[in-house]
Amino acid sequence: MKRAHAMPFGAALDEGGARFRLWAPGSREVALVLGEASARREIPMRPEPGGWHAARVEGVRAGTPYAYRVDEGEPVPDPASRAQRDDVNGPSLVVDPRDFDWTDDAWRGRPWREAVVYELHIGTFTPEGTFRSAESRLDDLAALGVTALEVMPVADFAGRRNWGYDGALPFAPDRAYGTPGDFKHFIAAAHARGLMVLLDVVYNHFGPEGNHLHRYAPQFFNPAHHTPWGAAINFDGEHAGPVREFYVHNALYWVEEFHLDGLRLDAVHAIADDSPTHIVADIARALAAGPGRERHVHLVLENDRNQSRFLRGEVRASAQWNDDWHHAAHVLATGESDGYYGAYAARPVARLGRALAEGFAWQGEPSPFHPGEARGEPSADLPPLAFMPFLQNHDQVGNRALGERIAALADPRALELATAALLLAPSIPLLFMGEEFAASTPFLYFCDFHDDLARAVREGRRREFAAFERFRDPAARERIPDPGAPETFARSKLRWEEAGEGAHARRLALYRDLLGKRARFVAPHLAGERFAARFETVGDAGLAVDWTLGDGARLHLRANFSGGTLRGIPAAAGERIHVAGEAGDAAFGPWSGAWSLEAR
């Protein structure tokens, strides 16, 4: 089977040649630079209304390099490039998406209630760091009980290594990971194992290197909105139409041409859009009206503002990452209270209980971390499937100065209890690669910039932690790994051999056991609309949560989040399906919990 998304811009092969189209409203003349070396030629492009420039050329084949010369300056890559020959500043390549033969014709995805999501970074997931090598671990993930992969951004970035959030060409998989065909092969292989694949995309900014839009399309940005990266992408000002079209087509391109099962939208709170219809709503509508008519397509959001409006109404995203759940659980498991964790240090059990039962811990109340500001919107009416809690993700590990994972920070008993709370709750759990076997390798912040930019990133990274007690000494900050050093990237690669060793193997067995219980006792009851929940705390450490699940079954959690013995936790009806620590009928030992189920 062949798949291709029809785009109104970029390069598209047709019968006998190719069509090229670029939006360059800030330029007088644009020429297509086609081919290379002695065969290179420049073809003037025809101006069209609205700032567009177009050309059609006979005899163009897949693999032909091309670029655009704008007002006689240096050639620039196609912002809608499907692949790059070298790096982000070099020529683009004509790609024929129909060159790939798909083998997953019958795949229709999976309903969201079945999702157990595993976040991974292609470059550090395996020693080779490629799409093809990542396939070698798909059987391990399927056996673990994972049902969906969330791939960190692959859009072409500067250099050979990056988290992906510095992408410059949103349609081109980075060549460090392989070709577009390699990514498609990975996705088809995941589907063959029953695994959904979601891609993380960044629609709030471009990386600091490789974005040339300012040269020929300054209207792509709106200086009325200021962001940490400069003028915001123009979703709501004059000339916003082509910009919105660019991103709607990007979403459709990934889901249609790469047969992805959905997208995770990075930092929706950083998308500046005051138009009557938010760009996220346009994207959601396009996905539902397009590929979503024939198969399950999911949209997951990151949104620091906890705006529940995006989980209902015209957007109705499948879920949002639940930072509140993570922050409360992290405080309980580690005792840390630096930075934003300080907002959860008072009554963390109550914060976690509210996040388990109602989604957000902050639903419009002032947050200590945001003085004078209300955080969040009411969320108690939403089903638990609309929230994606986690104990680790790339941010919460990689944004630590030394990239430590939670297994290196938490009491093992506390971590086992928190893990069970994550995996047995009716919300959609998110795992971060290596978490399942307590990987000892850090996940550090890394990039591949050079000269002044590399120095600015290194110094900025170290300056960022100056307010933390352990890094107030300049000598301590010098020990923070240099993001641009190749060894920082190398240290972040998983060591899969650990999964069979000692405590790592025991951790893996715990995850397999808990995900097996989730599949047997929890997931079958998530279909339906009868969701309801309540929670209560017992003192400072006890927690009772009762969920009515979609089909009317009732799930109960009783737990002691402290290092001492606790009495007075109310009894729960039903069959016990899991016990962590010493959870008796009358007393709960340190860091203990019990889950029970009343089936209909």
Coordinates of C-alpha atoms in Angstrom, one line a residue:
M1 CA 0.0 0.0 0.0
K2 CA 1.2 3.6 -0.8
R3 CA 0.6 6.6 1.4
A4 CA 1.2 10.3 0.6
H5 CA -0.2 13.6 2.0
A6 CA -0.9 16.2 -0.6
M7 CA 0.6 19.6 0.4
P8 CA 0.0 22.9 -1.3
F9 CA 3.6 23.9 -0.7
G10 CA 7.0 22.4 -0.9
A11 CA 8.2 19.9 -3.6
A12 CA 5.8 17.3 -5.0
L13 CA 6.5 14.9 -7.8
D14 CA 3.9 14.5 -10.6
E15 CA 3.8 12.8 -13.9
G16 CA 7.0 13.6 -15.6
G17 CA 8.5 16.1 -13.2
A18 CA 7.9 18.1 -10.0
R19 CA 6.1 21.2 -8.7
F20 CA 7.8 23.5 -6.2
R21 CA 6.0 26.2 -4.2
L22 CA 7.3 28.6 -1.5
W23 CA 5.6 31.3 0.5
A24 CA 8.0 34.2 0.5
P25 CA 5.9 37.4 0.9
G26 CA 8.9 39.4 2.0
S27 CA 10.8 38.8 -1.2
R28 CA 10.8 40.3 -4.7
E29 CA 12.4 37.4 -6.6
V30 CA 12.8 33.7 -5.9
A31 CA 14.8 31.2 -7.9
L32 CA 14.7 27.4 -7.6
V33 CA 18.3 26.0 -7.4
L34 CA 18.0 22.5 -8.7
G35 CA 20.6 19.7 -8.8
E36 CA 24.3 20.1 -7.8
A37 CA 27.8 20.6 -9.1
S38 CA 28.0 20.9 -12.9
A39 CA 24.4 19.9 -13.3
R40 CA 23.0 22.6 -11.1
R41 CA 20.7 25.1 -12.6
E42 CA 18.6 28.1 -11.4
I43 CA 15.1 28.5 -12.5
P44 CA 13.1 31.7 -11.8
M45 CA 9.9 31.0 -9.9
R46 CA 6.6 32.5 -11.0
P47 CA 5.1 35.0 -8.5
E48 CA 1.5 34.2 -7.5
P49 CA -1.0 36.1 -5.4
G50 CA -0.5 36.2 -1.7
G51 CA 3.3 36.1 -1.6
W52 CA 3.6 32.7 -3.2
H53 CA 6.3 31.7 -5.8
A54 CA 6.0 28.5 -7.9
A55 CA 7.7 26.5 -10.6
R56 CA 7.2 23.2 -12.3
V57 CA 10.2 21.4 -13.8
E58 CA 10.2 18.4 -16.1
G59 CA 12.4 15.4 -15.5
V60 CA 12.9 15.8 -11.8
R61 CA 13.4 12.6 -9.9
A62 CA 13.3 11.5 -6.2
G63 CA 16.6 12.3 -4.6
T64 CA 17.3 15.5 -6.5
P65 CA 18.8 18.2 -4.3
Y66 CA 17.1 21.6 -4.4
A67 CA 17.0 25.0 -2.6
Y68 CA 15.6 28.5 -3.0
R69 CA 17.7 31.6 -3.8
V70 CA 15.8 34.5 -2.3
D71 CA 16.6 38.0 -3.6
E72 CA 20.0 36.9 -4.8
G73 CA 21.1 35.8 -1.3
E74 CA 22.6 32.4 -0.3
P75 CA 20.3 29.5 -1.1
V76 CA 18.0 28.3 1.7
P77 CA 16.3 25.0 2.3
D78 CA 12.7 24.4 1.7
P79 CA 10.8 25.0 5.0
A80 CA 8.5 22.1 4.0
S81 CA 11.5 19.8 3.1
R82 CA 10.7 16.1 3.5
A83 CA 14.4 15.3 3.8
Q84 CA 17.7 17.1 3.9
R85 CA 20.9 16.0 2.1
D86 CA 23.2 17.2 4.8
D87 CA 22.1 19.4 7.7
V88 CA 19.4 22.1 8.3
N89 CA 21.3 24.8 6.3
G90 CA 22.0 22.7 3.2
P91 CA 19.9 21.7 0.3
S92 CA 16.6 19.8 0.6
L93 CA 15.9 16.5 -1.3
V94 CA 12.9 15.7 -3.5
V95 CA 11.2 12.8 -1.9
D96 CA 8.6 10.4 -3.4
P97 CA 6.5 9.2 -0.4
R98 CA 5.1 6.5 -2.6
D99 CA 8.5 4.8 -2.8
F100 CA 7.6 3.0 0.5
D101 CA 5.4 -0.1 0.5
W102 CA 3.4 -0.2 3.7
T103 CA 2.6 -3.6 5.2
D104 CA 0.0 -2.5 7.8
D105 CA -3.1 -2.1 5.6
A106 CA -5.4 -3.6 8.3
W107 CA -4.1 -1.4 11.2
R108 CA -6.9 0.8 12.6
G109 CA -5.1 1.8 15.8
R110 CA -6.3 1.2 19.3
P111 CA -8.9 2.9 21.5
W112 CA -7.4 5.4 24.0
R113 CA -8.5 3.4 27.0
E114 CA -6.0 0.7 26.1
A115 CA -3.0 3.1 26.0
V116 CA 0.1 2.5 28.2
V117 CA 2.5 5.1 26.7
Y118 CA 6.3 4.8 26.6
E119 CA 8.3 7.9 25.8
L120 CA 11.6 7.4 23.9
H121 CA 14.3 9.4 22.3
I122 CA 15.5 7.7 19.1
G123 CA 19.1 8.9 19.5
T124 CA 19.7 7.4 23.0
F125 CA 17.2 4.5 23.0
T126 CA 19.8 2.2 21.5
P127 CA 23.6 2.4 21.1
E128 CA 23.2 3.1 17.3
G129 CA 20.5 5.7 17.9
T130 CA 18.6 5.1 14.7
F131 CA 15.0 4.3 13.6
R132 CA 16.2 0.9 12.3
S133 CA 18.0 -0.1 15.5
A134 CA 15.1 1.0 17.6
E135 CA 13.0 -1.8 16.0
S136 CA 15.2 -4.3 17.8
R137 CA 13.5 -3.3 21.1
L138 CA 9.9 -3.3 20.1
D139 CA 9.4 -6.9 21.2
D140 CA 10.7 -6.0 24.7
L141 CA 8.2 -3.2 24.9
A142 CA 5.2 -5.3 23.7
A143 CA 6.2 -8.0 26.3
L144 CA 6.4 -5.3 29.0
G145 CA 2.7 -4.4 28.4
V146 CA 3.3 -1.1 26.6
T147 CA 0.7 -0.3 23.9
A148 CA 1.8 3.1 22.6
L149 CA 5.2 4.7 21.9
E150 CA 5.6 8.5 22.2
V151 CA 8.6 9.4 20.1
M152 CA 10.4 12.6 21.0
P153 CA 10.6 15.1 18.1
V154 CA 12.5 13.9 15.0
A155 CA 12.1 17.1 12.9
D156 CA 15.5 18.1 11.5
F157 CA 17.7 20.0 13.9
A158 CA 21.2 21.5 13.7
G159 CA 24.0 19.0 14.2
R160 CA 24.0 15.3 15.0
R161 CA 22.4 15.2 18.5
N162 CA 19.5 17.1 20.1
W163 CA 16.5 16.4 22.3
G164 CA 14.4 17.4 19.2
Y165 CA 12.9 20.6 20.6
D166 CA 15.3 22.7 18.5
G167 CA 13.9 21.6 15.2
A168 CA 14.2 23.9 12.2
L169 CA 12.4 21.9 9.4
P170 CA 9.2 20.4 10.8
F171 CA 8.5 18.0 7.9
A172 CA 11.9 16.4 7.6
P173 CA 13.0 13.5 9.9
D174 CA 16.6 14.2 11.0
R175 CA 19.2 12.3 8.9
A176 CA 21.0 11.3 12.1
Y177 CA 18.2 8.8 12.8
G178 CA 17.8 7.6 9.2
T179 CA 15.6 8.3 6.1
P180 CA 11.9 9.0 6.0
G181 CA 11.6 5.4 4.8
D182 CA 13.4 4.2 7.9
F183 CA 11.0 6.0 10.1
K184 CA 8.0 4.5 8.2
H185 CA 9.6 1.0 8.6
F186 CA 9.8 1.5 12.4
I187 CA 6.2 2.6 12.6
A188 CA 5.0 -0.4 10.5
A189 CA 7.1 -2.7 12.7
A190 CA 5.4 -1.2 15.8
H191 CA 2.0 -1.7 14.3
A192 CA 2.8 -5.4 13.6
R193 CA 3.3 -5.8 17.3
G194 CA 0.1 -4.0 18.3
L195 CA 1.9 -0.8 19.3
M196 CA 0.6 2.6 18.5
V197 CA 3.1 5.3 17.6
L198 CA 2.6 9.0 18.5
L199 CA 5.1 11.7 17.5
D200 CA 6.0 14.7 19.6
V201 CA 5.8 17.9 17.5
V202 CA 6.8 21.5 18.4
Y203 CA 4.5 24.2 17.1
N204 CA 5.5 27.0 19.5
H205 CA 9.0 27.9 18.2
F206 CA 11.9 27.0 16.0
G207 CA 15.4 26.1 17.1
P208 CA 18.1 28.8 17.3
E209 CA 19.9 27.5 14.1
G210 CA 18.6 26.6 10.7
N211 CA 15.4 28.6 10.5
H212 CA 15.6 31.0 7.5
L213 CA 12.0 32.2 7.5
H214 CA 12.9 35.6 8.8
R215 CA 14.8 36.3 5.6
Y216 CA 11.9 35.9 3.2
A217 CA 8.7 35.5 5.2
P218 CA 8.9 37.8 8.3
Q219 CA 5.1 37.6 8.3
F220 CA 5.5 34.1 9.7
F221 CA 6.1 35.7 13.1
N222 CA 4.0 38.1 15.1
P223 CA 6.1 40.7 17.2
A224 CA 2.9 41.5 19.1
H225 CA 3.6 38.4 21.1
H226 CA 6.9 37.9 22.8
T227 CA 8.2 34.4 23.8
P228 CA 11.4 33.1 25.3
W229 CA 12.5 32.5 21.7
G230 CA 11.6 35.9 20.3
A231 CA 8.6 37.0 18.3
A232 CA 5.9 34.3 18.4
I233 CA 4.8 32.2 15.4
N234 CA 2.0 34.2 13.8
F235 CA -1.2 32.2 14.4
D236 CA -3.4 35.3 14.9
G237 CA -2.0 38.4 13.2
E238 CA -2.2 39.7 9.7
H239 CA -1.1 37.1 7.1
A240 CA -1.7 34.3 9.6
G241 CA -3.6 32.2 7.1
P242 CA -0.6 30.5 5.4
V243 CA 1.1 30.0 8.8
R244 CA -1.9 28.2 10.2
E245 CA -2.1 26.1 7.0
F246 CA 1.5 25.2 7.4
Y247 CA 1.0 23.6 10.8
V248 CA -2.4 22.0 10.0
H249 CA -0.7 20.3 7.0
N250 CA 2.2 19.3 9.2
A251 CA -0.1 17.5 11.6
L252 CA -1.9 15.8 8.7
Y253 CA 1.4 15.0 7.0
W254 CA 2.8 13.0 9.9
V255 CA -0.5 11.2 10.6
E256 CA -1.3 10.4 7.0
E257 CA 2.0 9.9 5.2
F258 CA 3.7 8.2 8.1
H259 CA 0.6 6.4 9.4
L260 CA 1.1 7.6 12.9
D261 CA -1.5 7.1 15.5
G262 CA -1.4 10.6 16.8
L263 CA 0.6 13.5 18.0
R264 CA 1.8 15.0 21.2
L265 CA 1.8 18.8 21.1
D266 CA 4.7 20.3 23.0
A267 CA 4.0 23.3 25.3
V268 CA 0.6 24.4 24.1
H269 CA 0.8 27.1 26.8
A270 CA 3.6 28.7 24.7
I271 CA 1.5 28.9 21.5
A272 CA 0.4 32.5 21.3
D273 CA -3.0 32.6 19.6
D274 CA -5.7 35.1 20.4
S275 CA -7.8 34.3 17.3
P276 CA -11.4 33.1 17.7
T277 CA -10.4 29.5 16.9
H278 CA -7.2 28.4 18.5
I279 CA -4.7 26.6 16.2
V280 CA -5.0 23.5 18.3
A281 CA -8.7 23.4 17.6
D282 CA -8.0 23.6 13.8
I283 CA -5.5 20.8 14.1
A284 CA -7.9 18.6 16.1
R285 CA -10.7 19.3 13.6
A286 CA -8.5 18.4 10.6
L287 CA -7.3 15.2 12.2
A288 CA -10.8 14.1 13.1
A289 CA -12.3 15.0 9.7
G290 CA -9.4 13.3 7.9
P291 CA -7.6 10.2 9.1
G292 CA -9.7 10.1 12.2
R293 CA -12.8 9.0 10.2
E294 CA -11.2 5.7 9.4
R295 CA -9.1 4.8 12.4
H296 CA -8.2 5.8 16.0
V297 CA -6.1 9.1 16.0
H298 CA -5.1 10.6 19.3
L299 CA -4.0 14.1 20.3
V300 CA -2.0 14.6 23.5
L301 CA -1.1 18.0 24.9
E302 CA 1.5 19.4 27.2
N303 CA 0.0 22.5 28.8
D304 CA 1.5 24.1 31.9
R305 CA -1.6 26.2 32.4
N306 CA -3.8 23.2 33.0
Q307 CA -6.5 24.5 30.7
S308 CA -9.2 21.8 30.9
R309 CA -11.0 23.6 28.0
F310 CA -8.6 21.9 25.6
L311 CA -9.8 18.5 26.9
R312 CA -13.4 19.2 26.0
G313 CA -15.4 21.3 23.5
E314 CA -14.0 21.9 20.0
V315 CA -10.5 20.5 20.8
R316 CA -11.3 17.5 23.0
A317 CA -7.8 16.2 23.0
S318 CA -7.4 12.6 24.1
A319 CA -5.3 13.6 27.1
Q320 CA -2.9 16.0 28.7
W321 CA 0.4 15.3 30.5
N322 CA -0.4 15.7 34.2
D323 CA 2.5 17.6 35.8
D324 CA 0.5 18.0 39.1
W325 CA 0.4 14.2 39.6
H326 CA 4.1 14.0 39.0
H327 CA 5.2 16.9 41.2
A328 CA 3.1 15.6 44.2
A329 CA 4.4 12.0 43.8
H330 CA 8.0 13.2 43.4
V331 CA 7.8 15.2 46.6
L332 CA 6.4 12.2 48.4
A333 CA 9.0 9.7 47.0
T334 CA 12.1 11.9 47.3
G335 CA 11.4 14.7 49.8
E336 CA 12.7 17.3 47.4
S337 CA 11.1 20.7 47.5
D338 CA 13.3 22.9 45.3
G339 CA 11.8 25.0 42.5
Y340 CA 8.3 24.2 41.5
Y341 CA 8.3 21.2 43.9
G342 CA 7.9 23.7 46.7
A343 CA 4.3 24.3 45.7
Y344 CA 3.5 20.7 46.5
A345 CA 5.6 20.4 49.7
A346 CA 2.6 21.3 51.8
R347 CA 0.0 18.5 51.9
P348 CA 1.5 16.5 49.1
V349 CA -0.8 13.5 49.8
A350 CA -3.9 15.7 49.3
R351 CA -2.4 17.1 46.1
L352 CA -1.7 13.6 44.8
G353 CA -5.2 12.4 45.9
R354 CA -6.9 15.2 44.0
A355 CA -4.8 14.5 40.9
L356 CA -5.7 10.8 41.1
A357 CA -9.4 11.5 41.5
E358 CA -10.0 14.8 39.7
G359 CA -7.1 15.3 37.2
F360 CA -5.5 18.5 38.2
A361 CA -4.4 19.3 41.7
W362 CA -4.8 23.1 41.0
Q363 CA -8.1 23.9 39.4
G364 CA -8.2 27.7 39.5
E365 CA -6.6 28.3 42.9
P366 CA -3.5 30.5 43.5
S367 CA -0.4 28.4 43.4
P368 CA 2.6 29.2 45.6
F369 CA 4.9 28.8 42.6
H370 CA 2.8 31.4 40.6
P371 CA 2.2 34.1 43.2
G372 CA -1.0 36.0 42.6
E373 CA -2.0 33.8 39.7
A374 CA -4.7 31.3 39.5
R375 CA -3.5 28.0 38.2
G376 CA -5.6 25.6 36.2
E377 CA -9.3 25.2 35.4
P378 CA -11.9 22.8 36.9
S379 CA -11.3 19.2 35.8
A380 CA -13.3 17.0 38.1
D381 CA -16.0 16.3 35.5
L382 CA -13.5 14.9 33.0
P383 CA -12.8 11.1 32.8
P384 CA -9.5 9.8 34.1
L385 CA -8.6 8.9 30.5
A386 CA -8.1 12.6 29.8
F387 CA -5.0 12.7 32.0
M388 CA -1.5 11.2 31.6
P389 CA 0.4 11.0 34.8
F390 CA 4.0 9.9 35.1
L391 CA 6.9 9.4 37.4
Q392 CA 9.5 10.3 34.8
N393 CA 9.7 12.0 31.4
H394 CA 12.4 13.7 29.4
D395 CA 11.7 17.0 31.1
Q396 CA 11.6 15.8 34.7
V397 CA 14.8 13.8 34.3
G398 CA 16.7 15.8 31.7
N399 CA 16.0 19.2 33.2
R400 CA 17.8 18.2 36.4
A401 CA 21.3 19.5 36.4
L402 CA 22.8 16.0 36.5
G403 CA 20.0 14.1 34.7
E404 CA 19.3 11.7 37.6
R405 CA 16.4 9.3 37.3
I406 CA 14.0 8.9 40.2
A407 CA 15.4 5.4 41.2
A408 CA 18.6 7.2 42.2
L409 CA 16.7 9.7 44.4
A410 CA 13.8 7.9 46.1
D411 CA 13.3 5.4 48.9
P412 CA 12.8 2.1 47.0
R413 CA 9.7 1.4 49.0
A414 CA 8.2 4.8 48.3
L415 CA 9.0 4.3 44.6
E416 CA 7.3 0.9 44.5
L417 CA 4.2 2.4 46.0
A418 CA 4.2 5.4 43.6
T419 CA 4.8 3.1 40.6
A420 CA 1.7 1.0 41.5
A421 CA -0.3 4.2 42.0
L422 CA 0.7 5.2 38.5
L423 CA 0.1 1.9 36.7
L424 CA -3.1 0.7 38.4
A425 CA -5.0 4.0 38.3
P426 CA -7.6 4.4 35.5
S427 CA -5.7 7.3 34.0
I428 CA -3.3 6.8 31.1
P429 CA 0.2 6.1 32.4
L430 CA 3.3 7.5 30.8
L431 CA 6.7 5.7 31.2
F432 CA 10.1 7.1 30.2
M433 CA 12.5 4.9 28.4
G434 CA 14.6 2.8 30.8
E435 CA 12.3 3.5 33.7
E436 CA 11.0 -0.1 33.6
F437 CA 14.4 -1.5 34.6
A438 CA 15.6 1.4 36.7
A439 CA 18.2 2.4 34.2
S440 CA 21.4 3.7 35.9
T441 CA 22.2 6.0 32.9
P442 CA 21.2 9.6 33.3
F443 CA 19.3 11.5 30.6
L444 CA 21.2 14.7 30.2
Y445 CA 20.5 17.9 28.3
F446 CA 22.5 17.7 25.0
C447 CA 22.8 19.5 21.7
D448 CA 25.3 20.0 18.9
F449 CA 25.8 23.8 18.5
H450 CA 29.1 25.5 17.9
D451 CA 31.1 28.6 18.7
D452 CA 29.1 31.5 20.4
L453 CA 25.8 29.6 20.4
A454 CA 27.4 26.5 22.1
R455 CA 29.0 28.8 24.7
A456 CA 25.8 30.6 25.4
V457 CA 23.9 27.3 25.9
R458 CA 26.6 25.9 28.2
E459 CA 26.8 29.1 30.3
G460 CA 23.0 29.5 30.4
R461 CA 22.5 26.0 31.5
R462 CA 24.8 26.4 34.5
R463 CA 23.4 29.8 35.3
E464 CA 19.9 28.3 35.4
F465 CA 20.8 26.3 38.5
A466 CA 22.6 29.0 40.5
A467 CA 19.5 29.4 42.7
F468 CA 19.6 25.8 43.9
E469 CA 21.4 25.2 47.1
R470 CA 23.7 22.5 45.8
F471 CA 24.8 24.6 42.9
R472 CA 25.3 28.0 44.5
D473 CA 29.1 27.5 44.5
P474 CA 30.5 28.3 41.1
A475 CA 32.8 25.3 41.3
A476 CA 29.7 23.0 41.8
R477 CA 28.1 24.6 38.7
E478 CA 31.2 23.8 36.6
R479 CA 30.5 20.1 37.2
I480 CA 27.2 20.4 35.4
P481 CA 27.8 18.5 32.1
D482 CA 28.4 20.6 29.0
P483 CA 25.3 20.1 26.7
G484 CA 27.5 20.4 23.6
A485 CA 30.1 17.8 24.6
P486 CA 29.8 14.5 22.7
E487 CA 30.2 12.5 26.0
T488 CA 27.1 14.2 27.4
F489 CA 25.1 12.6 24.7
A490 CA 26.9 9.3 24.9
R491 CA 26.3 9.0 28.7
S492 CA 22.6 9.4 28.1
K493 CA 22.3 6.2 26.0
L494 CA 20.5 3.3 27.6
R495 CA 22.5 0.2 28.6
W496 CA 20.0 -2.5 27.8
E497 CA 22.1 -5.2 29.3
E498 CA 21.2 -3.8 32.8
A499 CA 17.6 -5.1 32.3
G500 CA 18.8 -8.6 33.2
E501 CA 20.9 -7.7 36.2
G502 CA 20.0 -7.8 39.9
A503 CA 17.9 -4.9 41.1
H504 CA 17.2 -3.8 37.5
A505 CA 15.7 -7.2 36.7
R506 CA 13.6 -7.1 39.8
R507 CA 12.3 -3.6 38.8
L508 CA 11.5 -4.9 35.4
A509 CA 9.5 -7.8 36.9
L510 CA 7.5 -5.3 39.0
Y511 CA 6.6 -3.3 35.9
R512 CA 5.6 -6.5 34.0
D513 CA 3.5 -7.6 37.0
L514 CA 1.7 -4.3 37.4
L515 CA 1.0 -3.8 33.7
G516 CA -0.3 -7.4 33.5
K517 CA -2.7 -6.6 36.4
R518 CA -3.7 -3.3 34.7
A519 CA -4.5 -5.3 31.5
R520 CA -6.5 -7.9 33.4
F521 CA -8.3 -5.9 36.1
V522 CA -8.4 -2.3 35.1
A523 CA -8.4 -1.8 31.3
P524 CA -11.4 -4.0 30.6
H525 CA -13.6 -1.7 32.8
L526 CA -12.6 1.6 31.1
A527 CA -15.1 1.5 28.3
G528 CA -18.2 3.5 29.0
E529 CA -19.2 6.8 30.4
R530 CA -19.9 6.1 34.1
F531 CA -16.7 7.6 35.5
A532 CA -16.7 9.2 38.9
A533 CA -14.2 9.5 41.7
R534 CA -13.7 10.7 45.2
F535 CA -10.7 10.9 47.6
E536 CA -10.0 11.5 51.3
T537 CA -6.8 11.8 53.3
V538 CA -6.1 10.3 56.7
G539 CA -3.8 12.5 58.6
D540 CA -0.8 13.7 56.6
A541 CA 0.1 10.4 55.0
G542 CA -3.0 8.2 54.5
L543 CA -5.0 8.3 51.2
A544 CA -8.2 6.6 50.1
V545 CA -9.3 6.9 46.5
D546 CA -12.5 5.4 45.1
W547 CA -13.2 5.3 41.3
T548 CA -16.3 4.3 39.5
L549 CA -15.0 3.1 36.1
G550 CA -16.6 3.4 32.7
D551 CA -18.7 0.3 32.9
G552 CA -19.7 0.8 36.6
A553 CA -17.1 -1.3 38.2
R554 CA -15.4 0.2 41.3
L555 CA -11.7 0.5 41.9
H556 CA -10.2 1.3 45.3
L557 CA -6.8 2.5 46.5
R558 CA -5.8 2.6 50.1
A559 CA -2.2 3.8 50.9
N560 CA 0.2 5.0 53.5
F561 CA 2.7 7.5 52.0
S562 CA 5.1 7.7 55.0
G563 CA 7.9 5.8 56.7
G564 CA 5.8 4.9 59.8
T565 CA 2.9 2.6 60.4
L566 CA -0.6 4.2 59.9
R567 CA -4.0 3.1 61.3
G568 CA -7.4 4.5 60.6
I569 CA -7.4 4.1 56.8
P570 CA -11.0 3.2 55.8
A571 CA -11.6 -0.3 54.6
A572 CA -12.3 -1.0 50.9
A573 CA -14.7 -3.5 49.4
G574 CA -13.9 -5.9 46.6
E575 CA -11.2 -8.4 45.7
R576 CA -7.6 -7.3 46.4
I577 CA -5.7 -7.2 43.1
H578 CA -2.4 -5.8 44.3
V579 CA -0.6 -5.1 47.6
A580 CA 2.6 -3.0 48.0
G581 CA 4.5 -3.3 51.2
E582 CA 2.6 -4.4 54.4
A583 CA -0.9 -3.3 53.9
G584 CA -3.2 -5.1 56.5
D585 CA -6.8 -4.6 57.3
A586 CA -6.2 -2.6 60.5
A587 CA -2.8 -1.1 59.9
F588 CA -0.7 0.0 56.9
G589 CA 3.1 -0.4 57.3
P590 CA 5.6 2.1 55.9
W591 CA 5.1 3.0 52.2
S592 CA 2.3 0.4 51.7
G593 CA -0.8 0.3 49.6
A594 CA -3.7 -2.0 48.6
W595 CA -5.9 -2.0 45.4
S596 CA -9.2 -3.7 45.2
L597 CA -11.8 -4.1 42.6
E598 CA -15.6 -4.5 42.7
A599 CA -16.6 -5.8 39.3
R600 CA -20.2 -5.3 38.2

